[in-house]
Coordinates of C-alpha atoms in Angstrom, one line a residue:
M1114 CA -59.4 86.7 -67.3
D1115 CA -57.6 89.9 -66.3
P1116 CA -55.4 90.9 -69.3
K1117 CA -52.6 91.8 -66.9
V1118 CA -52.5 88.2 -65.6
I1119 CA -52.4 86.9 -69.1
E1120 CA -49.6 89.3 -69.9
E1121 CA -47.7 88.2 -66.8
A1122 CA -48.2 84.5 -67.8
D1123 CA -46.9 85.2 -71.4
R1124 CA -43.9 87.0 -69.9
A1125 CA -43.1 83.9 -67.8
K1126 CA -43.4 81.7 -70.9
D1127 CA -41.0 84.0 -72.9
E1128 CA -38.4 83.7 -70.1
A1129 CA -38.9 79.9 -70.1
N1130 CA -38.4 79.9 -73.9
A1131 CA -35.1 81.7 -73.4
A1132 CA -34.0 79.2 -70.7
F1133 CA -35.0 76.3 -73.1
K1134 CA -32.8 77.7 -75.9
A1135 CA -29.9 78.0 -73.4
R1136 CA -30.6 74.3 -72.5
H1137 CA -31.5 75.1 -69.0
F1138 CA -34.4 72.7 -69.0
A1139 CA -35.2 72.7 -65.3
A1140 CA -35.4 76.5 -65.3
A1141 CA -37.6 76.4 -68.4
I1142 CA -39.9 73.9 -66.6
A1143 CA -40.2 76.3 -63.7
G1144 CA -41.0 79.2 -66.0
Y1145 CA -43.7 77.3 -67.9
T1146 CA -45.1 76.1 -64.6
Q1147 CA -45.4 79.7 -63.4
A1148 CA -47.2 80.6 -66.6
I1149 CA -49.6 77.7 -66.1
S1150 CA -50.3 78.6 -62.5
L1151 CA -51.3 82.1 -63.7
N1152 CA -53.4 81.0 -66.7
P1153 CA -54.1 77.2 -66.4
N1154 CA -56.6 76.8 -69.2
G1155 CA -55.7 79.6 -71.6
N1156 CA -52.7 78.6 -73.7
P1157 CA -51.9 75.0 -74.8
A1158 CA -48.4 76.1 -75.7
Y1159 CA -47.5 76.4 -72.0
Y1160 CA -48.1 72.7 -71.6
S1161 CA -46.7 71.6 -74.9
N1162 CA -43.5 73.6 -74.3
R1163 CA -43.1 72.1 -70.8
A1164 CA -43.6 68.7 -72.4
I1165 CA -40.5 69.1 -74.6
C1166 CA -38.5 70.1 -71.5
H1167 CA -39.7 66.9 -69.8
I1168 CA -38.6 64.9 -72.8
K1169 CA -35.2 66.4 -72.7
L1170 CA -34.9 65.4 -69.0
E1171 CA -36.3 61.9 -69.8
S1172 CA -39.5 62.5 -67.8
Y1173 CA -41.7 60.9 -70.4
G1174 CA -44.7 60.3 -68.3
A1175 CA -44.8 64.0 -67.3
A1176 CA -44.4 64.9 -71.0
I1177 CA -47.4 62.7 -72.0
A1178 CA -49.5 64.3 -69.2
D1179 CA -48.6 67.8 -70.4
A1180 CA -49.3 67.1 -74.1
T1181 CA -52.6 65.5 -73.2
K1182 CA -53.6 68.6 -71.2
A1183 CA -52.6 70.8 -74.2
L1184 CA -54.9 68.8 -76.4
E1185 CA -57.8 69.1 -73.9
I1186 CA -57.5 72.8 -74.2
D1187 CA -57.1 72.8 -78.0
P1188 CA -57.6 69.4 -79.8
T1189 CA -56.1 71.0 -83.0
F1190 CA -52.8 72.0 -81.3
V1191 CA -50.5 69.9 -83.5
K1192 CA -47.3 70.3 -81.5
A1193 CA -48.9 68.5 -78.6
Y1194 CA -49.4 65.4 -80.9
Y1195 CA -45.7 65.6 -81.8
R1196 CA -44.7 65.8 -78.1
R1197 CA -46.9 62.9 -77.0
G1198 CA -45.7 60.9 -79.9
D1199 CA -42.1 61.6 -79.1
A1200 CA -42.6 60.6 -75.5
N1201 CA -44.4 57.4 -76.3
F1202 CA -41.7 56.4 -78.8
A1203 CA -39.0 57.0 -76.2
L1204 CA -40.8 54.6 -73.9
G1205 CA -41.0 52.0 -76.7
K1206 CA -44.8 52.4 -77.0
F1207 CA -44.6 52.6 -80.8
K1208 CA -48.3 51.9 -81.5
L1209 CA -49.4 54.9 -79.3
A1210 CA -46.7 57.1 -80.9
L1211 CA -47.8 56.1 -84.4
K1212 CA -51.4 57.1 -83.6
D1213 CA -50.5 60.6 -82.5
L1214 CA -48.0 61.1 -85.4
K1215 CA -50.7 60.2 -87.9
L1216 CA -53.0 62.7 -86.4
A1217 CA -50.4 65.4 -86.6
A1218 CA -49.5 64.4 -90.2
K1219 CA -53.1 65.0 -91.3
A1220 CA -52.9 68.6 -90.0
V1221 CA -49.4 69.3 -91.5
P1222 CA -48.8 66.8 -94.4
R1223 CA -45.8 68.7 -95.7
D1224 CA -43.8 68.8 -92.5
V1225 CA -40.6 67.0 -93.5
D1226 CA -39.4 66.3 -89.9
L1227 CA -42.8 64.8 -89.1
K1228 CA -42.8 62.6 -92.2
K1229 CA -39.4 61.1 -91.2
K1230 CA -40.6 60.4 -87.6
L1231 CA -43.7 58.8 -89.0
E1232 CA -41.6 56.5 -91.2
E1233 CA -39.4 55.5 -88.3
C1234 CA -42.4 54.8 -86.1
E1235 CA -44.1 52.7 -88.8
K1236 CA -40.9 50.7 -89.2
E1237 CA -40.7 50.0 -85.5
V1238 CA -44.4 48.9 -85.3
K1239 CA -43.8 46.6 -88.3
R1240 CA -40.7 45.2 -86.6
Q1241 CA -42.6 44.6 -83.3
R1242 CA -45.4 42.8 -85.2
F1243 CA -42.9 40.7 -87.0
E1244 CA -41.1 39.7 -83.8
E1245 CA -44.5 38.9 -82.2
A1246 CA -45.4 36.7 -85.1
L1247 CA -42.2 34.7 -84.9
A1248 CA -42.3 34.4 -81.1
V1249 CA -41.9 30.8 -79.8
P1250 CA -42.4 29.4 -76.3
D1251 CA -39.6 30.1 -73.8
E1252 CA -38.6 26.4 -73.6
E1253 CA -38.1 26.4 -77.4
V1254 CA -35.9 29.5 -77.6
V1255 CA -32.4 28.9 -78.8
L1256 CA -30.0 31.4 -77.2
V1257 CA -27.7 33.1 -79.7
S1258 CA -24.9 32.9 -77.2
S1259 CA -25.0 29.1 -77.4
T1260 CA -24.5 29.3 -81.2
V1261 CA -21.3 31.3 -81.1
D1262 CA -18.3 29.2 -82.2
L1263 CA -15.1 31.0 -81.1
S1264 CA -12.9 28.4 -82.9
M1265 CA -14.3 29.9 -86.2
M1266 CA -12.9 33.4 -85.4
D1267 CA -9.3 33.3 -86.3
V1268 CA -7.1 36.2 -85.3
E1269 CA -5.3 37.1 -88.5
E1270 CA -1.6 37.8 -88.6
S1271 CA -2.4 41.2 -90.1
Y1272 CA -4.2 42.2 -86.9
K1273 CA -2.0 44.8 -85.1
G1274 CA -4.0 45.5 -82.0
P1275 CA -3.7 44.1 -78.4
R1276 CA -3.5 40.3 -78.3
M1277 CA -4.6 37.9 -75.6
S1278 CA -2.3 35.0 -74.6
G1279 CA -2.8 31.8 -76.6
N1280 CA -3.7 30.9 -80.1
N1281 CA -6.7 30.2 -82.4
K1282 CA -6.6 26.5 -81.9
D1283 CA -6.1 26.1 -78.2
G1284 CA -8.0 29.2 -77.1
Y1285 CA -7.1 32.5 -75.4
S1286 CA -6.7 34.0 -71.9
F1287 CA -5.9 37.5 -70.8
D1288 CA -4.4 39.5 -68.0
L1289 CA -4.2 43.1 -66.7
E1290 CA -1.6 43.9 -69.3
F1291 CA -4.1 43.0 -72.1
I1292 CA -6.9 45.1 -70.5
K1293 CA -4.7 48.1 -70.2
A1294 CA -3.6 47.7 -73.8
M1295 CA -7.3 47.4 -74.8
L1296 CA -8.2 50.6 -72.9
Q1297 CA -5.4 52.5 -74.8
E1298 CA -6.6 51.0 -78.1
F1299 CA -10.1 52.3 -77.3
R1300 CA -8.7 55.7 -76.3
E1301 CA -7.2 55.9 -79.8
Q1302 CA -10.6 55.1 -81.3
K1303 CA -9.6 51.6 -82.4
L1304 CA -11.2 48.3 -81.7
I1305 CA -10.0 44.9 -80.5
H1306 CA -10.4 41.8 -82.7
R1307 CA -13.9 40.4 -82.6
R1308 CA -12.5 37.0 -81.2
F1309 CA -11.1 38.8 -78.2
A1310 CA -14.3 40.8 -77.8
F1311 CA -16.4 37.6 -77.8
E1312 CA -13.9 36.0 -75.3
I1313 CA -14.6 38.8 -72.8
L1314 CA -18.4 38.9 -73.5
L1315 CA -19.0 35.2 -73.1
K1316 CA -16.8 34.8 -70.1
A1317 CA -18.6 37.7 -68.3
Q1318 CA -21.9 36.2 -69.2
E1319 CA -20.9 33.0 -67.4
L1320 CA -19.9 34.9 -64.4
F1321 CA -23.2 36.8 -64.2
K1322 CA -25.1 33.5 -64.6
S1323 CA -23.5 32.2 -61.5
Q1324 CA -24.7 35.1 -59.4
P1325 CA -28.1 35.6 -57.7
S1326 CA -30.4 38.5 -58.5
L1327 CA -29.3 40.2 -55.2
V1328 CA -25.6 39.9 -54.4
E1329 CA -24.3 40.3 -50.8
I1330 CA -20.8 41.8 -50.5
S1331 CA -18.6 41.9 -47.4
I1332 CA -16.2 44.8 -47.0
P1333 CA -13.5 44.3 -44.3
D1334 CA -13.1 47.1 -41.8
D1335 CA -9.7 48.1 -43.2
Q1336 CA -10.8 48.2 -46.9
H1337 CA -12.9 50.6 -49.0
F1338 CA -15.5 50.2 -51.8
T1339 CA -16.6 52.5 -54.6
V1340 CA -20.0 52.9 -56.2
C1341 CA -20.4 54.6 -59.6
G1342 CA -23.6 55.6 -61.2
D1343 CA -24.7 55.9 -64.9
V1344 CA -21.8 56.1 -67.4
H1345 CA -23.9 56.1 -70.6
G1346 CA -21.3 55.4 -73.1
Q1347 CA -19.0 58.3 -72.0
Y1348 CA -15.8 56.3 -72.3
Y1349 CA -13.3 59.1 -71.7
D1350 CA -15.1 60.1 -68.5
L1351 CA -15.0 56.5 -67.4
L1352 CA -11.2 56.6 -67.9
N1353 CA -11.1 59.8 -65.8
I1354 CA -12.9 58.0 -62.9
W1355 CA -10.1 55.4 -62.9
E1356 CA -7.4 58.1 -63.2
I1357 CA -8.9 59.8 -60.1
N1358 CA -9.8 56.7 -58.1
G1359 CA -7.6 53.9 -59.5
Y1360 CA -8.4 50.9 -61.7
P1361 CA -10.6 48.1 -60.3
S1362 CA -8.6 45.5 -58.5
E1363 CA -8.7 43.2 -55.5
S1364 CA -7.8 46.0 -53.3
N1365 CA -10.0 48.6 -55.1
P1366 CA -13.4 47.1 -55.7
Y1367 CA -16.3 48.8 -57.6
I1368 CA -19.9 48.6 -58.4
F1369 CA -21.1 50.3 -61.6
N1370 CA -24.8 50.8 -61.0
G1371 CA -26.4 50.3 -64.4
D1372 CA -26.9 52.3 -67.6
F1373 CA -23.4 51.6 -68.9
V1374 CA -24.6 52.1 -72.5
D1375 CA -26.8 54.2 -74.8
R1376 CA -26.8 57.9 -75.6
G1377 CA -23.0 58.3 -75.4
S1378 CA -21.4 57.1 -78.7
F1379 CA -18.6 55.1 -77.0
S1380 CA -20.8 52.5 -75.4
V1381 CA -19.0 49.6 -76.9
E1382 CA -15.7 50.8 -75.4
V1383 CA -17.4 51.4 -72.0
I1384 CA -19.0 48.0 -71.8
F1385 CA -15.9 46.0 -72.8
A1386 CA -13.8 48.0 -70.3
L1387 CA -16.2 47.1 -67.5
L1388 CA -16.6 43.5 -68.6
G1389 CA -12.9 43.1 -69.0
F1390 CA -12.3 44.1 -65.4
K1391 CA -15.3 41.9 -64.3
C1392 CA -13.5 38.9 -65.9
L1393 CA -10.2 39.8 -64.2
Y1394 CA -11.6 40.4 -60.8
P1395 CA -15.0 38.7 -60.6
D1396 CA -15.3 39.2 -56.8
H1397 CA -14.2 42.8 -56.9
M1398 CA -15.8 44.3 -60.0
H1399 CA -19.6 44.3 -59.9
L1400 CA -22.2 45.5 -62.4
A1401 CA -25.9 46.1 -61.7
R1402 CA -28.6 46.2 -64.4
G1403 CA -30.1 49.5 -65.3
N1404 CA -33.2 50.3 -67.3
H1405 CA -30.9 50.9 -70.4
E1406 CA -29.6 47.3 -70.3
S1407 CA -32.6 46.2 -72.3
K1408 CA -33.6 45.5 -75.9
N1409 CA -36.0 48.3 -76.5
M1410 CA -33.8 51.0 -74.9
N1411 CA -30.8 49.8 -76.9
K1412 CA -32.6 49.9 -80.2
I1413 CA -33.8 53.4 -79.6
Y1414 CA -30.9 55.1 -77.8
G1415 CA -27.9 53.8 -79.8
F1416 CA -26.2 50.8 -78.3
D1417 CA -27.7 48.3 -80.7
G1418 CA -26.8 50.4 -83.7
E1419 CA -23.3 51.0 -82.3
V1420 CA -22.5 47.3 -81.8
K1421 CA -23.7 46.5 -85.3
A1422 CA -21.6 49.3 -86.7
K1423 CA -18.5 48.4 -84.8
Y1424 CA -18.9 44.6 -84.8
T1425 CA -21.9 42.4 -85.8
S1426 CA -25.6 41.8 -85.3
V1427 CA -24.8 38.5 -83.6
M1428 CA -22.8 40.4 -81.0
A1429 CA -25.7 42.7 -80.4
D1430 CA -27.9 39.7 -79.7
V1431 CA -25.3 38.2 -77.3
F1432 CA -25.1 41.5 -75.4
R1433 CA -28.9 41.4 -75.1
E1434 CA -28.8 38.0 -73.5
T1435 CA -25.8 38.9 -71.3
F1436 CA -27.7 42.0 -70.0
C1437 CA -30.5 39.7 -68.9
W1438 CA -28.1 37.9 -66.6
L1439 CA -26.9 41.1 -64.8
P1440 CA -27.7 41.1 -61.0
L1441 CA -30.4 43.6 -60.0
A1442 CA -29.1 44.7 -56.7
Y1443 CA -26.3 44.5 -54.2
V1444 CA -26.2 44.7 -50.4
L1445 CA -22.9 46.0 -48.8
N1446 CA -22.0 44.8 -45.4
S1447 CA -25.7 44.1 -44.7
R1448 CA -26.3 47.9 -44.4
V1449 CA -26.4 49.5 -47.8
L1450 CA -28.7 48.5 -50.7
V1451 CA -27.4 49.5 -54.2
L1452 CA -29.9 49.3 -57.1
H1453 CA -30.3 51.4 -60.2
G1454 CA -33.8 53.0 -59.9
G1455 CA -35.6 52.8 -56.7
L1456 CA -38.3 51.3 -54.5
F1457 CA -41.7 49.7 -54.9
S1458 CA -45.4 50.3 -55.3
K1459 CA -46.1 47.8 -52.4
D1460 CA -45.0 48.1 -48.8
D1461 CA -44.2 44.5 -48.1
V1462 CA -41.2 43.9 -50.4
T1463 CA -38.2 42.3 -48.8
L1464 CA -34.6 41.5 -49.8
D1465 CA -35.7 37.9 -50.0
D1466 CA -38.3 38.9 -52.7
I1467 CA -35.5 40.5 -54.7
K1468 CA -33.4 37.3 -54.4
K1469 CA -36.2 35.3 -55.8
I1470 CA -36.7 37.3 -59.0
D1471 CA -36.3 35.2 -62.1
R1472 CA -34.4 38.0 -63.9
F1473 CA -33.4 36.4 -67.2
R1474 CA -35.8 38.4 -69.3
E1475 CA -36.5 41.8 -70.7
P1476 CA -37.7 44.1 -68.0
P1477 CA -41.5 43.8 -67.5
D1478 CA -43.8 46.9 -67.6
E1479 CA -44.8 46.5 -63.9
G1480 CA -43.8 44.6 -60.8
I1481 CA -40.8 44.8 -58.5
M1482 CA -38.2 44.1 -61.2
C1483 CA -39.6 47.0 -63.3
E1484 CA -39.7 49.3 -60.3
M1485 CA -36.1 48.5 -59.3
L1486 CA -35.0 49.7 -62.7
W1487 CA -37.3 52.7 -63.2
S1488 CA -38.5 54.3 -60.0
D1489 CA -37.4 57.7 -58.6
P1490 CA -37.5 59.3 -55.1
S1491 CA -39.9 62.1 -54.4
P1492 CA -40.1 64.7 -51.6
I1493 CA -43.9 64.0 -51.4
P1494 CA -44.8 61.3 -48.8
G1495 CA -46.4 58.1 -50.0
R1496 CA -46.4 57.2 -53.7
T1497 CA -47.3 59.2 -56.7
P1498 CA -47.3 58.5 -60.5
S1499 CA -43.8 58.4 -62.0
K1500 CA -42.7 61.4 -64.1
R1501 CA -41.2 58.8 -66.4
G1502 CA -44.4 56.9 -67.2
V1503 CA -42.8 53.7 -65.8
G1504 CA -42.2 52.7 -62.2
V1505 CA -43.3 54.8 -59.2
A1506 CA -42.3 58.0 -57.4
F1507 CA -41.7 57.1 -53.7
G1508 CA -41.5 59.4 -50.7
P1509 CA -39.3 59.6 -47.6
D1510 CA -41.7 57.5 -45.6
V1511 CA -41.6 54.7 -48.1
T1512 CA -37.8 54.7 -48.0
R1513 CA -37.7 54.8 -44.2
N1514 CA -40.2 51.9 -43.9
F1515 CA -38.3 49.8 -46.4
L1516 CA -35.0 50.3 -44.6
E1517 CA -36.6 49.5 -41.2
R1518 CA -38.3 46.4 -42.6
N1519 CA -35.1 45.1 -44.1
K1520 CA -32.7 46.3 -41.3
L1521 CA -30.7 48.5 -43.6
D1522 CA -29.2 52.0 -43.2
L1523 CA -29.0 53.5 -46.7
I1524 CA -30.2 53.1 -50.3
V1525 CA -27.8 54.1 -53.1
R1526 CA -29.3 54.5 -56.5
S1527 CA -28.5 56.2 -59.8
H1528 CA -30.8 56.8 -62.8
E1529 CA -31.1 60.6 -62.6
V1530 CA -28.9 63.4 -63.7
K1531 CA -27.8 65.5 -60.7
E1532 CA -26.2 68.9 -61.1
S1533 CA -23.5 68.1 -58.5
G1534 CA -23.2 64.5 -59.7
Y1535 CA -25.0 63.3 -56.5
E1536 CA -27.8 64.2 -54.1
V1537 CA -28.7 63.0 -50.6
E1538 CA -32.4 62.9 -49.9
H1539 CA -35.1 61.5 -47.6
G1540 CA -33.4 62.7 -44.5
G1541 CA -30.0 61.1 -45.4
L1542 CA -31.5 57.7 -46.0
L1543 CA -31.1 57.8 -49.8
A1544 CA -28.3 58.9 -52.1
T1545 CA -28.4 59.3 -55.9
V1546 CA -25.1 59.1 -57.7
F1547 CA -24.6 59.9 -61.4
S1548 CA -21.2 59.4 -63.1
A1549 CA -21.7 60.9 -66.6
P1550 CA -20.6 64.5 -66.4
N1551 CA -22.0 67.0 -68.9
Y1552 CA -24.5 64.3 -69.9
C1553 CA -25.0 64.1 -73.6
D1554 CA -22.6 67.0 -74.0
Q1555 CA -25.4 69.4 -73.0
M1556 CA -26.5 69.2 -69.4
G1557 CA -23.4 70.9 -67.7
N1558 CA -23.6 68.6 -64.7
K1559 CA -20.7 67.2 -62.7
G1560 CA -20.2 63.5 -62.3
A1561 CA -19.6 61.7 -59.0
F1562 CA -18.8 58.5 -57.3
I1563 CA -19.2 57.3 -53.7
R1564 CA -16.6 55.6 -51.5
F1565 CA -17.4 53.6 -48.4
N1566 CA -15.0 52.5 -45.7
G1567 CA -15.8 49.1 -44.4
N1568 CA -15.4 50.1 -40.7
D1569 CA -18.3 52.6 -40.7
M1570 CA -20.0 52.5 -44.2
V1571 CA -20.4 56.3 -44.3
P1572 CA -20.7 57.6 -47.9
H1573 CA -17.9 59.9 -49.1
F1574 CA -18.6 61.7 -52.3
T1575 CA -16.1 62.7 -55.0
T1576 CA -17.2 65.0 -57.9
F1577 CA -15.5 65.6 -61.2
D1578 CA -15.9 67.5 -64.4
A1579 CA -16.2 66.1 -68.0
V1580 CA -13.1 65.6 -70.0
P1581 CA -12.6 66.2 -73.7
H1582 CA -13.5 63.4 -76.1
P1583 CA -13.2 62.8 -79.9
D1584 CA -15.7 64.7 -82.1
V1585 CA -18.3 62.0 -82.2
K1586 CA -21.6 63.3 -81.0
P1587 CA -23.9 61.6 -78.5
M1588 CA -26.7 59.6 -80.1
A1589 CA -24.6 59.1 -83.3
F1590 CA -25.9 55.5 -83.5
A1591 CA -29.4 56.1 -82.2
N1592 CA -32.7 55.6 -84.0
Q1593 CA -33.1 58.5 -86.4
F1594 CA -36.4 59.3 -84.8
M1595 CA -34.6 60.6 -81.7
Y1596 CA -32.7 63.3 -83.4
G1597 CA -35.7 65.6 -83.6
M1598 CA -36.4 65.2 -79.8

C-alpha cells in the first residue's frame, strides 16, 4: 500500500485518539472509520479502538463486530479479546466473555486489570450455573413479593424521617404531603423507613398487575400530557424536570418511558419518587418498561447493588418482580405510540399483538417483546443488524408501514442518548426523547421531555441542562467488571 495513504490513516487514528481522550466518542468513531476506509486491513488497532468507543456508547453489537475484525487481521491482538469480552459481559453473555478473557490472560498473565475482570466474569458464570441448577417450573415458583410481611416491619419511635399516616398494627397510607417530604429526604441523601418503602413498592406492583401490556390513554382537548425518556438514576435531574414542568398530578399527567434505574447512583431515589406518584395518581402517572428494568442489567449496571446497599436483598427481588409487571407500551389518543426501544423484525406486528404479550418475565433474547425494549431507528431503509447486538435497526419505511397498518401518526421512543436531548427522524414520524442530561457525568448532552396538547397531539420539546448532584459517581454500585470499560 502507498506509504502516504498509511500515513494519512494513522493521522486520522491519532486525531480519533485525541477525541476519545476528550470523551467525544462519536467524533472518535468518525476518525477511526476514516482510518479504516483508508487502510481497511492494515492495522487491527483501528477496529479495536473503535470498539471501545462503541462500548462507551453502549453499541455492544458494533463493538463485538469490530473486535472480531481486529482478530481476523491479527489473532494475537490482545486488546481485541478485551474489547469483545467487555461487550459480551455488558450484554450478559458471560460465557462468551469468559472465553475471550481467558485467551487474553494467556497472552498477558500479569495484567492486574484483566485478572480482576476474569475473576468477576468467572463469578457471574458460576452464579448463572447455580441459578440454572436451582430452576423450577414456572407453576412452582413462589414469588418473593408474596412472602413479604409488612406487619413484621415496625417503624421505630427513633425513626426521624417522613411518616405515612397510620400505625404498625393497622397499616399505613400516604398523601402528597408525604411524597414531597420523601423527595426532600432523598434530596438530603437520606432514606425513608423500609416499611414505607415496601408500602409504596407493593402498592405500585398491584397497580401494574391490573394494567394490560399496552395501555390506551385518552387526553381531553383542553389538557396536556408529558412524555419523559431515560432518567437512569439521575435523581437531581428528575427533580429538575418537575421544577420546570410541575409535579405529576391529575391535571399534569406523565409517562416515564423506561430505564429509570442503573448507571446513575441515585436509582433507588428515582424509582421510589416515580412509584410514589404512581400510587397517588394511578391514572395520571404512567411508567413503561425499558431494557434496564431487567435482572441481568440491574446486576451489571448498579441497581441491584444499590438496593442491597440501601435496603435489602429481599427488596431487590421484589423490584425484579415488579419490573416484570410494567406495561410495555402506551397509545395516546389513538394517535401516538410510546415505547422504550423501537419496532420489529417482522412487518405484520399490530397493536393487538402487543396487547397479547404475556409480559411477566425477564425480557427474552428475541421476539417482539425483546425488540420493543432494544431496537433503534436507522436512516437506512429496511432492517439491518442492531449496533447493540440485541433487537433490530429499522428504517424509515418500516416506521411508515407500521404507522399506516396501525392507523397511528407518530412513534415516541427513548433508549438513546441525544446531544440535544431529543431527535426527530424518519420524516417526522418518529421522535426519540432522552431525559438524563450529561449522561453518566460525561456525555455533555442535554435532557428533554415532550409535551402534547390533547386537541392536536403535536409534540412540543423542552430541553434542559444537568444540575449539580452530591459527589457520588455514576456506577458506584455497579459490578466491578464495569469500571474498566
